[in-house]
Coordinates of C-alpha atoms in Angstrom, one line a residue:
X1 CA 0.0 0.0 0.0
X2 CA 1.7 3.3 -1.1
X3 CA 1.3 5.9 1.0
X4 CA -0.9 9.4 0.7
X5 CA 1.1 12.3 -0.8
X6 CA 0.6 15.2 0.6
X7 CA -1.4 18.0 -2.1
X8 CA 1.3 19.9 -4.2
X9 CA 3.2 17.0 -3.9
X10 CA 5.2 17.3 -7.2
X11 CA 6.0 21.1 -6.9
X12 CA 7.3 20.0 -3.7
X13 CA 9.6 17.3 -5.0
X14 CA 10.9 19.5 -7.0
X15 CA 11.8 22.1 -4.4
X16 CA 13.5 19.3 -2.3
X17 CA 16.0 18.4 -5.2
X18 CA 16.4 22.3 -5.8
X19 CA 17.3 22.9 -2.4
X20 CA 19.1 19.9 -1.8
X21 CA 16.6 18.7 1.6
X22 CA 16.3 15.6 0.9
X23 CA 18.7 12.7 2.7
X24 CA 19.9 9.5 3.0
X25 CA 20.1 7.1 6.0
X26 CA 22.5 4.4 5.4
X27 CA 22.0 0.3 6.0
X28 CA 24.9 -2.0 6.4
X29 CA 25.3 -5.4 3.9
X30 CA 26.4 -8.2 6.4
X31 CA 28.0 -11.4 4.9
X32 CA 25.7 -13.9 6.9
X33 CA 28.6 -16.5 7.7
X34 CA 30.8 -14.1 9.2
X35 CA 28.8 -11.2 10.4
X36 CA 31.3 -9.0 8.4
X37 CA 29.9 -5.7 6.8
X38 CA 30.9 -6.5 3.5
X39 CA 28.8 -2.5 1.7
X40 CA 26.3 0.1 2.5
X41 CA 23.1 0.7 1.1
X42 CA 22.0 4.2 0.6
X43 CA 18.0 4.3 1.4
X44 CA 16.6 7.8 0.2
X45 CA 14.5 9.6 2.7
X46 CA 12.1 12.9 2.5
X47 CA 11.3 14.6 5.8
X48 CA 8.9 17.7 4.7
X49 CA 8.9 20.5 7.6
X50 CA 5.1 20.6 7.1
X51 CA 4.0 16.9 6.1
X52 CA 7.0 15.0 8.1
X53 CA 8.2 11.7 6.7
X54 CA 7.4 11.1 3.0
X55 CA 7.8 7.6 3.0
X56 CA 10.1 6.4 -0.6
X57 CA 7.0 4.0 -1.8
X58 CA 5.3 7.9 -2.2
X59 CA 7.8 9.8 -3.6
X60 CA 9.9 7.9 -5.9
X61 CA 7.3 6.5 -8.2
X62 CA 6.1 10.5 -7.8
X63 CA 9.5 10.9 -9.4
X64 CA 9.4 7.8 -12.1
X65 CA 6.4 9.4 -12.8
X66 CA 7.2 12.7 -13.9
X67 CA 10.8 12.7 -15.3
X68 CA 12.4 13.7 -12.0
X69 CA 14.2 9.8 -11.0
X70 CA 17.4 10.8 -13.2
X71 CA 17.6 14.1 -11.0
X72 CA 16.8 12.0 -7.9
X73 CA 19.8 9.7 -9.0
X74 CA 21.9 12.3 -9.8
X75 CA 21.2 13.7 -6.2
X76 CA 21.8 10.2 -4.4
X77 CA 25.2 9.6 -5.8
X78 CA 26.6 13.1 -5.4
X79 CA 25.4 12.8 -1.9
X80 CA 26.5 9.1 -1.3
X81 CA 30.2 9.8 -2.7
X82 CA 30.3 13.0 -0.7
X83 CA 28.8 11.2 2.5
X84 CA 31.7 8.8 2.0
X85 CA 34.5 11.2 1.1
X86 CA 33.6 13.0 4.8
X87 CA 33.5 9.8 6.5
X88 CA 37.1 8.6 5.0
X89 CA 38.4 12.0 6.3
X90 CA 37.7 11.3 9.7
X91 CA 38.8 8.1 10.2

């Protein structure tokens, strides 16, 4: 069940990619047999100051939708490689 968008939803998609508000929360890969973290998986998230969590089943098909996943992309890998670059610094 996908969950309700809030109205305006698409002109406010758009503003999050503009301004950069949305994030990403990041889940560790485990190899089973040894409990090693083996990866990261970056899991897109959209907290609205007004509507709170937009959960990702409601806003990325919004985006597959309307053009705006190849933005959304764009977004997630420039954040993900810069997300990393920090966290290699201060080791």
């Amino acid at each position: 069940m996908t969950a309700a968008l809030p109205p305006n939803a698409l002109a406010l998609l758009k503003q999050a990619l503009a301004e950069g508000t949305l994030s990403l929360a990041y889940q560790p890969q485990v190899e089973l047999a040894t409990g090693r973290i083996v990866g990261w998986e970056a899991l897109s998230r959209w907290h609205h100051p007004q509507y709170g969590a937009i959960p990702p089943d409601a806003f990325i098909p919004l985006a597959e939708q309307h053009g705006l996943i190849v933005p959304l992309g764009q977004w997630l890998w420039r954040q993900a490689l810069h997300d990393d670059y920090c966290r290699q610094r201060n080791e």
